[in-house]
PDB file of C-alpha atoms and ligand atoms in Angstrom:
ATOM      1  CA  MET A1453      23.128  -4.312 -33.658  1.00 98.00           C
ATOM      2  CA  ILE A1454      21.735  -2.188 -37.102  1.00 98.00           C
ATOM      3  CA  VAL A1455      21.301   1.480 -36.414  1.00 98.00           C
ATOM      4  CA  THR A1456      19.683   3.943 -38.953  1.00 98.00           C
ATOM      5  CA  ASP A1457      17.443   6.183 -40.344  1.00 98.00           C
ATOM      6  CA  ASN A1458      16.338   4.397 -43.608  1.00 98.00           C
ATOM      7  CA  ILE A1459      12.762   2.938 -43.930  1.00 98.00           C
ATOM      8  CA  ASN A1460      14.223   0.877 -46.447  1.00 98.00           C
ATOM      9  CA  ALA A1461      17.710  -0.626 -44.073  1.00 98.00           C
ATOM     10  CA  VAL A1462      14.367  -1.356 -41.386  1.00 98.00           C
ATOM     11  CA  GLN A1463      11.894  -3.387 -43.571  1.00 97.00           C
ATOM     12  CA  LYS A1464      15.174  -4.789 -45.878  1.00 97.00           C
ATOM     13  CA  SER A1465      16.275  -6.390 -42.260  1.00 97.00           C
ATOM     14  CA  ARG A1466      12.957  -6.938 -41.453  1.00 97.00           C
ATOM     15  CA  TRP A1467      12.255  -9.226 -44.111  1.00 96.00           C
ATOM     16  CA  THR A1468      15.674 -11.063 -44.521  1.00 96.00           C
ATOM     17  CA  ASP A1469      13.830 -14.288 -43.166  1.00 97.00           C
ATOM     18  CA  PRO A1470      10.000 -13.549 -43.186  1.00 96.00           C
ATOM     19  CA  ALA A1471       9.826 -16.720 -40.465  1.00 98.00           C
ATOM     20  CA  LEU A1472      11.143 -14.476 -37.413  1.00 98.00           C
ATOM     21  CA  ARG A1473       8.966 -12.924 -34.850  1.00 98.00           C
ATOM     22  CA  TRP A1474       9.595  -9.262 -34.548  1.00 98.00           C
ATOM     23  CA  GLY A1475       9.314  -7.181 -30.686  1.00 99.00           C
ATOM     24  CA  PHE A1476       9.262  -3.926 -31.272  1.00 99.00           C
ATOM     25  CA  VAL A1477       9.655  -1.186 -28.300  1.00 99.00           C
ATOM     26  CA  PRO A1478       8.605   2.349 -29.271  1.00 99.00           C
ATOM     27  CA  THR A1479      10.382   4.782 -27.424  1.00 98.00           C
ATOM     28  CA  MET A1480      11.383   8.762 -27.346  1.00 98.00           C
ATOM     29  CA  GLY A1481      14.945   8.119 -26.325  1.00 98.00           C
ATOM     30  CA  ALA A1482      16.722   9.336 -23.207  1.00 97.00           C
ATOM     31  CA  LEU A1483      16.374   5.810 -21.610  1.00 98.00           C
ATOM     32  CA  HIS A1484      15.734   4.047 -18.314  1.00 98.00           C
ATOM     33  CA  GLN A1485      15.155   1.434 -16.211  1.00 98.00           C
ATOM     34  CA  GLY A1486      11.442   1.578 -17.558  1.00 98.00           C
ATOM     35  CA  HIS A1487      12.012   1.713 -21.396  1.00 98.00           C
ATOM     36  CA  LEU A1488      15.184  -1.348 -20.361  1.00 98.00           C
ATOM     37  CA  SER A1489      11.894  -3.754 -19.189  1.00 98.00           C
ATOM     38  CA  LEU A1490      10.140  -3.467 -22.241  1.00 98.00           C
ATOM     39  CA  VAL A1491      13.248  -4.319 -24.164  1.00 99.00           C
ATOM     40  CA  ARG A1492      14.670  -7.315 -22.227  1.00 99.00           C
ATOM     41  CA  ARG A1493      10.438  -8.578 -22.480  1.00 98.00           C
ATOM     42  CA  ALA A1494      10.736  -8.302 -26.342  1.00 99.00           C
ATOM     43  CA  ARG A1495      14.075 -10.057 -26.268  1.00 98.00           C
ATOM     44  CA  ALA A1496      12.591 -12.493 -24.567  1.00 98.00           C
ATOM     45  CA  GLU A1497       9.480 -13.335 -26.686  1.00 98.00           C
ATOM     46  CA  ASN A1498      10.804 -12.896 -30.093  1.00 98.00           C
ATOM     47  CA  ASP A1499      13.149 -13.746 -32.377  1.00 98.00           C
ATOM     48  CA  ARG A1500      14.822 -10.086 -33.131  1.00 98.00           C
ATOM     49  CA  VAL A1501      13.433  -6.881 -31.215  1.00 98.00           C
ATOM     50  CA  ALA A1502      14.068  -3.312 -33.128  1.00 98.00           C
ATOM     51  CA  VAL A1503      13.677  -0.273 -30.948  1.00 99.00           C
ATOM     52  CA  SER A1504      12.692   3.252 -32.347  1.00 99.00           C
ATOM     53  CA  ILE A1505      13.793   6.466 -30.939  1.00 98.00           C
ATOM     54  CA  TYR A1506      12.146   9.702 -32.057  1.00 98.00           C
ATOM     55  CA  VAL A1507      11.086  12.529 -30.364  1.00 98.00           C
ATOM     56  CA  ASN A1508       7.870  12.503 -31.946  1.00 98.00           C
ATOM     57  CA  PRO A1509       6.758  16.969 -32.462  1.00 98.00           C
ATOM     58  CA  THR A1510       3.475  15.890 -33.219  1.00 98.00           C
ATOM     59  CA  GLN A1511       2.326  14.931 -30.139  1.00 98.00           C
ATOM     60  CA  PHE A1512       4.093  18.130 -28.068  1.00 97.00           C
ATOM     61  CA  ALA A1513       2.056  21.206 -27.744  1.00 96.00           C
ATOM     62  CA  PRO A1514       3.619  24.585 -28.877  1.00 95.00           C
ATOM     63  CA  THR A1515       3.517  25.340 -25.181  1.00 94.00           C
ATOM     64  CA  GLU A1516       5.513  22.288 -24.317  1.00 95.00           C
ATOM     65  CA  ASP A1517       9.222  20.706 -23.642  1.00 94.00           C
ATOM     66  CA  LEU A1518       9.883  19.411 -26.614  1.00 96.00           C
ATOM     67  CA  ALA A1519      13.153  21.521 -27.545  1.00 95.00           C
ATOM     68  CA  ALA A1520      14.258  20.954 -23.883  1.00 95.00           C
ATOM     69  CA  TYR A1521      12.957  17.424 -24.393  1.00 96.00           C
ATOM     70  CA  PRO A1522      16.441  14.920 -22.842  1.00 95.00           C
ATOM     71  CA  ARG A1523      18.421  13.675 -25.823  1.00 96.00           C
ATOM     72  CA  ASN A1524      20.994  11.176 -25.075  1.00 96.00           C
ATOM     73  CA  LEU A1525      21.236   9.088 -28.434  1.00 98.00           C
ATOM     74  CA  GLU A1526      25.289   7.734 -27.511  1.00 98.00           C
ATOM     75  CA  SER A1527      24.047   6.359 -24.619  1.00 98.00           C
ATOM     76  CA  ASP A1528      20.998   5.154 -25.602  1.00 98.00           C
ATOM     77  CA  LEU A1529      22.398   2.907 -28.100  1.00 98.00           C
ATOM     78  CA  ALA A1530      25.118   1.736 -25.892  1.00 98.00           C
ATOM     79  CA  LEU A1531      21.996   0.381 -23.555  1.00 98.00           C
ATOM     80  CA  LEU A1532      20.117  -1.419 -26.377  1.00 98.00           C
ATOM     81  CA  LYS A1533      23.504  -2.835 -27.486  1.00 98.00           C
ATOM     82  CA  GLN A1534      23.247  -4.243 -24.031  1.00 98.00           C
ATOM     83  CA  GLU A1535      20.386  -5.774 -24.464  1.00 98.00           C
ATOM     84  CA  ASN A1536      20.993  -7.823 -27.363  1.00 98.00           C
ATOM     85  CA  VAL A1537      18.662  -5.163 -29.896  1.00 98.00           C
ATOM     86  CA  ASP A1538      18.988  -6.225 -33.362  1.00 98.00           C
ATOM     87  CA  LEU A1539      17.882  -2.595 -35.140  1.00 98.00           C
ATOM     88  CA  VAL A1540      17.195   0.575 -33.968  1.00 98.00           C
ATOM     89  CA  PHE A1541      15.030   3.060 -35.723  1.00 98.00           C
ATOM     90  CA  THR A1542      16.305   6.598 -35.353  1.00 98.00           C
ATOM     91  CA  PRO A1543      14.136   8.485 -38.061  1.00 98.00           C
ATOM     92  CA  SER A1544      14.649  11.927 -38.646  1.00 98.00           C
ATOM     93  CA  ASP A1545      11.955  14.669 -38.938  1.00 98.00           C
ATOM     94  CA  ARG A1546      12.173  14.997 -42.478  1.00 98.00           C
ATOM     95  CA  LEU A1547      11.553  11.553 -43.076  1.00 98.00           C
ATOM     96  CA  MET A1548       8.285  10.865 -40.669  1.00 98.00           C
ATOM     97  CA  TYR A1549       6.521  14.553 -41.686  1.00 98.00           C
ATOM     98  CA  PRO A1550       7.993  15.689 -45.426  1.00 98.00           C
ATOM     99  CA  SER A1551       6.254  18.927 -46.048  1.00 98.00           C
ATOM    100  CA  ASN A1552       3.981  17.545 -47.977  1.00 98.00           C
ATOM    101  CA  PHE A1553       2.696  15.352 -44.818  1.00 98.00           C
ATOM    102  CA  GLN A1554      -1.182  15.954 -44.656  1.00 98.00           C
ATOM    103  CA  THR A1555      -2.611  12.569 -42.868  1.00 98.00           C
ATOM    104  CA  TYR A1556      -3.059  12.061 -39.173  1.00 98.00           C
ATOM    105  CA  VAL A1557      -4.946   9.621 -37.123  1.00 98.00           C
ATOM    106  CA  THR A1558      -7.291  10.177 -34.579  1.00 98.00           C
ATOM    107  CA  VAL A1559      -9.173   7.764 -32.194  1.00 98.00           C
ATOM    108  CA  GLU A1560     -12.102   9.500 -30.970  1.00 98.00           C
ATOM    109  CA  ASP A1561     -13.799   9.355 -27.036  1.00 98.00           C
ATOM    110  CA  VAL A1562     -11.436   7.848 -25.153  1.00 98.00           C
ATOM    111  CA  THR A1563      -8.733  10.532 -26.282  1.00 98.00           C
ATOM    112  CA  ARG A1564     -10.803  12.977 -24.813  1.00 98.00           C
ATOM    113  CA  PRO A1565     -10.554  13.117 -20.859  1.00 98.00           C
ATOM    114  CA  LEU A1566      -7.934  13.168 -18.623  1.00 98.00           C
ATOM    115  CA  GLU A1567      -3.930  13.641 -20.120  1.00 98.00           C
ATOM    116  CA  GLY A1568      -6.320  14.743 -23.506  1.00 98.00           C
ATOM    117  CA  ALA A1569      -8.007  16.987 -21.863  1.00 97.00           C
ATOM    118  CA  SER A1570      -4.672  18.621 -20.619  1.00 96.00           C
ATOM    119  CA  ARG A1571      -2.872  18.306 -23.744  1.00 96.00           C
ATOM    120  CA  PRO A1572      -5.835  18.265 -26.536  1.00 96.00           C
ATOM    121  CA  THR A1573      -4.028  17.222 -29.551  1.00 97.00           C
ATOM    122  CA  HIS A1574      -1.091  15.120 -27.639  1.00 98.00           C
ATOM    123  CA  PHE A1575      -3.119  11.368 -28.921  1.00 98.00           C
ATOM    124  CA  ARG A1576      -2.990  12.807 -31.994  1.00 98.00           C
ATOM    125  CA  GLY A1577       0.243  12.885 -32.468  1.00 98.00           C
ATOM    126  CA  VAL A1578       0.704   9.689 -30.666  1.00 98.00           C
ATOM    127  CA  THR A1579      -1.711   7.447 -32.697  1.00 98.00           C
ATOM    128  CA  THR A1580      -0.249   8.945 -36.014  1.00 98.00           C
ATOM    129  CA  VAL A1581       3.693   8.452 -35.167  1.00 98.00           C
ATOM    130  CA  VAL A1582       2.597   5.043 -33.787  1.00 99.00           C
ATOM    131  CA  ALA A1583       0.309   3.902 -36.957  1.00 99.00           C
ATOM    132  CA  LYS A1584       3.391   5.058 -39.053  1.00 98.00           C
ATOM    133  CA  LEU A1585       6.107   3.330 -37.188  1.00 98.00           C
ATOM    134  CA  PHE A1586       3.807  -0.034 -37.270  1.00 98.00           C
ATOM    135  CA  ASN A1587       3.478   0.185 -40.876  1.00 98.00           C
ATOM    136  CA  ILE A1588       7.607   0.815 -40.867  1.00 98.00           C
ATOM    137  CA  VAL A1589       8.611  -1.803 -38.913  1.00 98.00           C
ATOM    138  CA  GLN A1590       5.549  -4.442 -39.506  1.00 98.00           C
ATOM    139  CA  PRO A1591       6.163  -5.927 -35.890  1.00 98.00           C
ATOM    140  CA  ASN A1592       4.697  -9.185 -34.947  1.00 98.00           C
ATOM    141  CA  ARG A1593       4.456  -8.427 -30.838  1.00 99.00           C
ATOM    142  CA  ALA A1594       4.656  -3.869 -29.705  1.00 99.00           C
ATOM    143  CA  TYR A1595       5.657  -3.314 -26.523  1.00 99.00           C
ATOM    144  CA  PHE A1596       4.237  -0.452 -24.051  1.00 99.00           C
ATOM    145  CA  GLY A1597       4.421   0.594 -20.424  1.00 98.00           C
ATOM    146  CA  GLN A1598       1.282   0.747 -18.395  1.00 98.00           C
ATOM    147  CA  LYS A1599       3.233   4.270 -17.107  1.00 98.00           C
ATOM    148  CA  ASP A1600       1.120   5.790 -20.180  1.00 98.00           C
ATOM    149  CA  ALA A1601      -2.111   3.997 -19.136  1.00 98.00           C
ATOM    150  CA  GLN A1602      -4.194   6.101 -21.392  1.00 98.00           C
ATOM    151  CA  GLN A1603      -1.729   5.857 -23.971  1.00 98.00           C
ATOM    152  CA  VAL A1604      -2.315   2.158 -23.615  1.00 98.00           C
ATOM    153  CA  VAL A1605      -6.240   2.276 -24.040  1.00 98.00           C
ATOM    154  CA  VAL A1606      -6.038   4.638 -26.862  1.00 98.00           C
ATOM    155  CA  LEU A1607      -3.395   2.693 -28.932  1.00 98.00           C
ATOM    156  CA  LYS A1608      -5.632  -0.647 -28.527  1.00 98.00           C
ATOM    157  CA  ARG A1609      -8.658   0.935 -29.624  1.00 98.00           C
ATOM    158  CA  MET A1610      -6.073   2.333 -32.715  1.00 98.00           C
ATOM    159  CA  VAL A1611      -5.138  -1.128 -33.573  1.00 99.00           C
ATOM    160  CA  ASP A1612      -8.461  -2.634 -33.211  1.00 98.00           C
ATOM    161  CA  ASP A1613     -10.221  -0.200 -35.424  1.00 98.00           C
ATOM    162  CA  LEU A1614      -7.629   0.104 -38.135  1.00 98.00           C
ATOM    163  CA  ASN A1615      -6.808  -3.644 -38.112  1.00 98.00           C
ATOM    164  CA  PHE A1616      -2.624  -3.736 -37.321  1.00 98.00           C
ATOM    165  CA  ASN A1617      -1.853  -7.451 -37.757  1.00 98.00           C
ATOM    166  CA  LEU A1618       0.067  -7.219 -34.125  1.00 98.00           C
ATOM    167  CA  GLU A1619      -0.098  -8.287 -30.667  1.00 98.00           C
ATOM    168  CA  MET A1620      -0.111  -5.013 -28.110  1.00 99.00           C
ATOM    169  CA  ILE A1621       1.835  -6.085 -24.405  1.00 99.00           C
ATOM    170  CA  ILE A1622       1.757  -3.770 -21.825  1.00 98.00           C
ATOM    171  CA  CYS A1623       4.541  -3.926 -19.021  1.00 98.00           C
ATOM    172  CA  PRO A1624       4.261  -2.808 -15.721  1.00 98.00           C
ATOM    173  CA  ILE A1625       5.101   0.594 -14.441  1.00 98.00           C
ATOM    174  CA  ALA A1626       9.112   0.444 -13.701  1.00 98.00           C
ATOM    175  CA  ARG A1627       9.634   2.775 -10.424  1.00 98.00           C
ATOM    176  CA  GLU A1628      12.484   3.925  -8.155  1.00 98.00           C
ATOM    177  CA  ALA A1629      13.358   2.270  -5.081  1.00 98.00           C
ATOM    178  CA  ASP A1630      11.219   4.763  -3.004  1.00 98.00           C
ATOM    179  CA  GLY A1631       8.645   4.413  -5.609  1.00 98.00           C
ATOM    180  CA  LEU A1632       8.688   7.315  -8.058  1.00 98.00           C
ATOM    181  CA  ALA A1633       7.623   6.111 -11.502  1.00 98.00           C
ATOM    182  CA  MET A1634      10.839   6.094 -13.595  1.00 98.00           C
ATOM    183  CA  SER A1635      10.467   8.754 -16.331  1.00 98.00           C
ATOM    184  CA  SER A1636      12.638  10.758 -18.960  1.00 95.00           C
ATOM    185  CA  ARG A1637      11.406  14.216 -17.492  1.00 96.00           C
ATOM    186  CA  ASN A1638      13.027  13.011 -14.071  1.00 97.00           C
ATOM    187  CA  VAL A1639      15.840  14.313 -14.717  1.00 96.00           C
ATOM    188  CA  TYR A1640      14.274  17.886 -14.759  1.00 96.00           C
ATOM    189  CA  LEU A1641      13.308  17.742 -10.963  1.00 98.00           C
ATOM    190  CA  SER A1642      15.630  19.766  -8.850  1.00 98.00           C
ATOM    191  CA  ALA A1643      16.455  17.896  -5.070  1.00 98.00           C
ATOM    192  CA  GLU A1644      13.549  19.628  -3.721  1.00 98.00           C
ATOM    193  CA  GLN A1645      10.970  18.522  -6.527  1.00 98.00           C
ATOM    194  CA  ARG A1646      12.455  14.750  -6.671  1.00 98.00           C
ATOM    195  CA  ALA A1647      11.736  14.389  -3.087  1.00 98.00           C
ATOM    196  CA  ALA A1648       8.416  16.227  -3.104  1.00 98.00           C
ATOM    197  CA  ALA A1649       7.157  13.747  -6.037  1.00 98.00           C
ATOM    198  CA  LEU A1650       6.974  11.098  -4.059  1.00 98.00           C
ATOM    199  CA  VAL A1651       3.882  12.332  -2.925  1.00 98.00           C
ATOM    200  CA  LEU A1652       2.367  10.566  -7.057  1.00 98.00           C
ATOM    201  CA  SER A1653       3.226   6.702  -5.821  1.00 98.00           C
ATOM    202  CA  GLN A1654       1.919   7.572  -2.068  1.00 98.00           C
ATOM    203  CA  THR A1655      -1.391   9.369  -2.551  1.00 98.00           C
ATOM    204  CA  LEU A1656      -2.160   6.092  -5.361  1.00 98.00           C
ATOM    205  CA  THR A1657      -0.790   3.631  -2.327  1.00 98.00           C
ATOM    206  CA  ALA A1658      -2.885   5.549   0.290  1.00 98.00           C
ATOM    207  CA  ALA A1659      -5.996   4.880  -2.389  1.00 98.00           C
ATOM    208  CA  GLN A1660      -5.424   1.325  -2.929  1.00 98.00           C
ATOM    209  CA  GLN A1661      -5.010   1.065   1.132  1.00 98.00           C
ATOM    210  CA  ALA A1662      -8.524   3.015   1.279  1.00 98.00           C
ATOM    211  CA  PHE A1663      -9.991   0.747  -1.284  1.00 98.00           C
ATOM    212  CA  GLU A1664      -8.705  -2.152   0.610  1.00 97.00           C
ATOM    213  CA  ALA A1665      -9.973  -1.225   3.849  1.00 97.00           C
ATOM    214  CA  GLY A1666     -13.826  -1.097   1.885  1.00 97.00           C
ATOM    215  CA  GLU A1667     -14.233   2.853   0.643  1.00 97.00           C
ATOM    216  CA  ARG A1668     -16.010   2.105  -2.771  1.00 96.00           C
ATOM    217  CA  ASN A1669     -16.907   5.654  -3.722  1.00 98.00           C
ATOM    218  CA  GLY A1670     -15.194   7.073  -6.645  1.00 98.00           C
ATOM    219  CA  THR A1671     -15.693  10.590  -5.528  1.00 98.00           C
ATOM    220  CA  ARG A1672     -14.524  10.459  -2.265  1.00 98.00           C
ATOM    221  CA  LEU A1673     -11.531   8.398  -3.364  1.00 98.00           C
ATOM    222  CA  GLN A1674     -10.865  11.281  -5.765  1.00 98.00           C
ATOM    223  CA  GLN A1675     -11.065  13.892  -2.753  1.00 98.00           C
ATOM    224  CA  LEU A1676      -8.849  11.391  -0.519  1.00 98.00           C
ATOM    225  CA  MET A1677      -6.068  11.805  -3.504  1.00 98.00           C
ATOM    226  CA  VAL A1678      -6.878  15.671  -3.986  1.00 98.00           C
ATOM    227  CA  ASN A1679      -6.267  16.334  -0.306  1.00 98.00           C
ATOM    228  CA  SER A1680      -3.087  13.871  -0.465  1.00 98.00           C
ATOM    229  CA  ILE A1681      -1.622  16.179  -3.326  1.00 98.00           C
ATOM    230  CA  ASN A1682      -2.505  19.243  -2.236  1.00 98.00           C
ATOM    231  CA  ALA A1683      -0.739  18.424   1.372  1.00 98.00           C
ATOM    232  CA  GLN A1684       2.639  18.875  -0.989  1.00 98.00           C
ATOM    233  CA  PRO A1685       3.471  22.396  -1.198  1.00 98.00           C
ATOM    234  CA  LEU A1686       5.457  21.881  -4.074  1.00 98.00           C
ATOM    235  CA  ALA A1687       2.737  20.023  -6.100  1.00 98.00           C
ATOM    236  CA  ARG A1688       0.873  21.996  -8.131  1.00 98.00           C
ATOM    237  CA  LEU A1689      -2.631  19.308  -9.018  1.00 98.00           C
ATOM    238  CA  ASP A1690      -3.215  19.546 -12.874  1.00 98.00           C
ATOM    239  CA  TYR A1691      -6.166  16.551 -12.367  1.00 98.00           C
ATOM    240  CA  VAL A1692      -6.274  13.392 -10.457  1.00 98.00           C
ATOM    241  CA  SER A1693      -8.954  10.798 -11.328  1.00 98.00           C
ATOM    242  CA  VAL A1694     -11.291   7.326 -10.529  1.00 98.00           C
ATOM    243  CA  ALA A1695     -12.124   6.480 -13.843  1.00 98.00           C
ATOM    244  CA  ASP A1696     -13.334   3.042 -16.073  1.00 98.00           C
ATOM    245  CA  ALA A1697     -10.311   1.692 -16.694  1.00 98.00           C
ATOM    246  CA  VAL A1698     -12.067   0.841 -20.429  1.00 96.00           C
ATOM    247  CA  THR A1699     -13.942   3.629 -21.790  1.00 97.00           C
ATOM    248  CA  LEU A1700     -11.688   6.058 -18.956  1.00 98.00           C
ATOM    249  CA  ALA A1701     -15.087   7.861 -18.022  1.00 97.00           C
ATOM    250  CA  GLU A1702     -15.354   8.795 -14.493  1.00 98.00           C
ATOM    251  CA  VAL A1703     -16.403   6.797 -11.521  1.00 98.00           C
ATOM    252  CA  THR A1704     -18.280   9.009  -9.205  1.00 97.00           C
ATOM    253  CA  GLY A1705     -20.442   6.741  -7.987  1.00 97.00           C
ATOM    254  CA  ALA A1706     -19.897   3.035  -7.260  1.00 97.00           C
ATOM    255  CA  ILE A1707     -16.461   1.225  -7.744  1.00 97.00           C
ATOM    256  CA  GLU A1708     -17.536  -1.913  -9.658  1.00 94.00           C
ATOM    257  CA  GLY A1709     -14.456  -3.461 -12.333  1.00 94.00           C
ATOM    258  CA  GLN A1710     -11.379  -2.376 -13.142  1.00 97.00           C
ATOM    259  CA  THR A1711     -10.745   1.122 -12.320  1.00 98.00           C
ATOM    260  CA  LEU A1712      -7.898   3.459 -12.988  1.00 98.00           C
ATOM    261  CA  LEU A1713      -6.533   5.594 -10.612  1.00 98.00           C
ATOM    262  CA  SER A1714      -4.707   8.156 -12.552  1.00 98.00           C
ATOM    263  CA  MET A1715      -2.764  11.861 -12.074  1.00 98.00           C
ATOM    264  CA  ALA A1716      -0.989  14.570 -13.645  1.00 98.00           C
ATOM    265  CA  VAL A1717       1.212  16.910 -11.331  1.00 98.00           C
ATOM    266  CA  PHE A1718       3.023  19.900 -12.073  1.00 98.00           C
ATOM    267  CA  PHE A1719       6.380  20.368  -9.782  1.00 98.00           C
ATOM    268  CA  GLY A1720       7.640  23.650 -11.064  1.00 98.00           C
ATOM    269  CA  LYS A1721       7.355  23.141 -15.180  1.00 96.00           C
ATOM    270  CA  THR A1722       8.202  19.568 -14.913  1.00 97.00           C
ATOM    271  CA  ARG A1723       4.739  17.536 -15.485  1.00 97.00           C
ATOM    272  CA  LEU A1724       4.298  14.096 -14.119  1.00 98.00           C
ATOM    273  CA  ILE A1725       2.297  11.378 -14.569  1.00 98.00           C
ATOM    274  CA  ASP A1726       1.339   8.160 -12.379  1.00 98.00           C
ATOM    275  CA  ASN A1727      -1.252   5.624 -12.088  1.00 99.00           C
ATOM    276  CA  MET A1728      -2.700   2.589 -10.671  1.00 98.00           C
ATOM    277  CA  LEU A1729      -5.223  -0.315 -11.437  1.00 98.00           C
ATOM    278  CA  LEU A1730      -8.164  -1.321  -8.827  1.00 97.00           C
ATOM    279  CA  GLY A1731      -9.964  -4.183  -8.887  1.00 91.00           C
ATOM    280  CA  GLY A1732     -11.376  -6.324 -11.846  1.00 72.00           C
TER     281      GLY A1732
HETATM  282  P1  AMP B 540       8.705   7.285 -24.013  1.00 63.03           P
HETATM  283  O1  AMP B 540      10.307   7.537 -24.530  1.00 63.03           O
HETATM  284  O2  AMP B 540       8.247   8.323 -22.760  1.00 63.03           O
HETATM  285  O3  AMP B 540       7.846   7.818 -25.029  1.00 63.03           O
HETATM  286  O4  AMP B 540       8.424   5.834 -23.715  1.00 63.03           O
HETATM  287  C1  AMP B 540       8.679   4.291 -24.241  1.00 63.03           C
HETATM  288  C2  AMP B 540       7.729   3.607 -23.790  1.00 63.03           C
HETATM  289  O5  AMP B 540       8.413   3.283 -22.414  1.00 63.03           O
HETATM  290  C3  AMP B 540       6.196   4.229 -23.506  1.00 63.03           C
HETATM  291  O6  AMP B 540       5.849   2.690 -23.950  1.00 63.03           O
HETATM  292  C4  AMP B 540       6.449   4.082 -22.122  1.00 63.03           C
HETATM  293  O7  AMP B 540       4.397   3.955 -21.124  1.00 63.03           O
HETATM  294  C5  AMP B 540       6.850   3.261 -21.549  1.00 63.03           C
HETATM  295  N1  AMP B 540       7.484   3.384 -20.327  1.00 63.03           N
HETATM  296  C6  AMP B 540       8.142   5.173 -20.179  1.00 63.03           C
HETATM  297  N2  AMP B 540       8.437   4.820 -18.408  1.00 63.03           N
HETATM  298  C7  AMP B 540       8.132   3.693 -17.999  1.00 63.03           C
HETATM  299  C8  AMP B 540       8.519   3.247 -16.891  1.00 63.03           C
HETATM  300  N3  AMP B 540       8.613   3.867 -15.792  1.00 63.03           N
HETATM  301  N4  AMP B 540       7.707   1.867 -16.763  1.00 63.03           N
HETATM  302  C9  AMP B 540       7.309   0.791 -17.659  1.00 63.03           C
HETATM  303  N5  AMP B 540       7.341   1.477 -19.034  1.00 63.03           N
HETATM  304  C10 AMP B 540       7.609   2.949 -19.323  1.00 63.03           C
END
């Protein structure tokens, strides 16, 4: 396994044999089974697998947890070695954002609601870093998690709009046995908060059950989820949304076609997200 912070080394490895198909998994490290599910899928579907580990500063607002974000490079590399990853790219901030850096990628409408409303500069950072990583690694396929549902919509838009020559593969949300979506941020939770955080997946399941029992009104489904989150005293609601899965526009009337239920909830300072797709 090659581990490098050098673009020339990545490209040398990438183009040793142009016929080989490369799968790529971008991450911010602090790897868990959710990340590894992407790596395994990439391993199964490609000749070579590249993973990037980079905590991208431009996707964090000044008030967010950039400095505190968990970093475990040594154990991450050990996990990736076990998965037979070929190349790990661990760039520095200086390489990714030199002092004269001034070019950003901005996706418009689908970045505005949901995460974009709570974190207005977040997606510009995500699209910019992912575009750079795609240009550096030049993969045939790129693997992302449905855990970050809006990120998937935004990045697919970018890939189509800017004609990136790769296939986007979206992998299901990996969950703990009790339903909590795996996240690098779960390590911030106290034992009490960890127990309370089950309210996210339980709320999504309750909404799914209501949908399956015939509830087709977006506003009523959203209200059901708001009430469920608010019933948990340690939870502080950021947003709960019932939206069209493609446009991300809120569905207030009849639910038709594929619909994204999504939410962000604070437990103390820790902000967790979760989501589920209905219908379609
Ligand atoms: P991150 O390190 O948080 O930027 O995540 C890197 C990739 O792993 C993104 O495509 C995430 O959507 C994906 N990911 C993170 N958590 C999970 C999870 N629980 N299940 C599936 N994919 C995940």
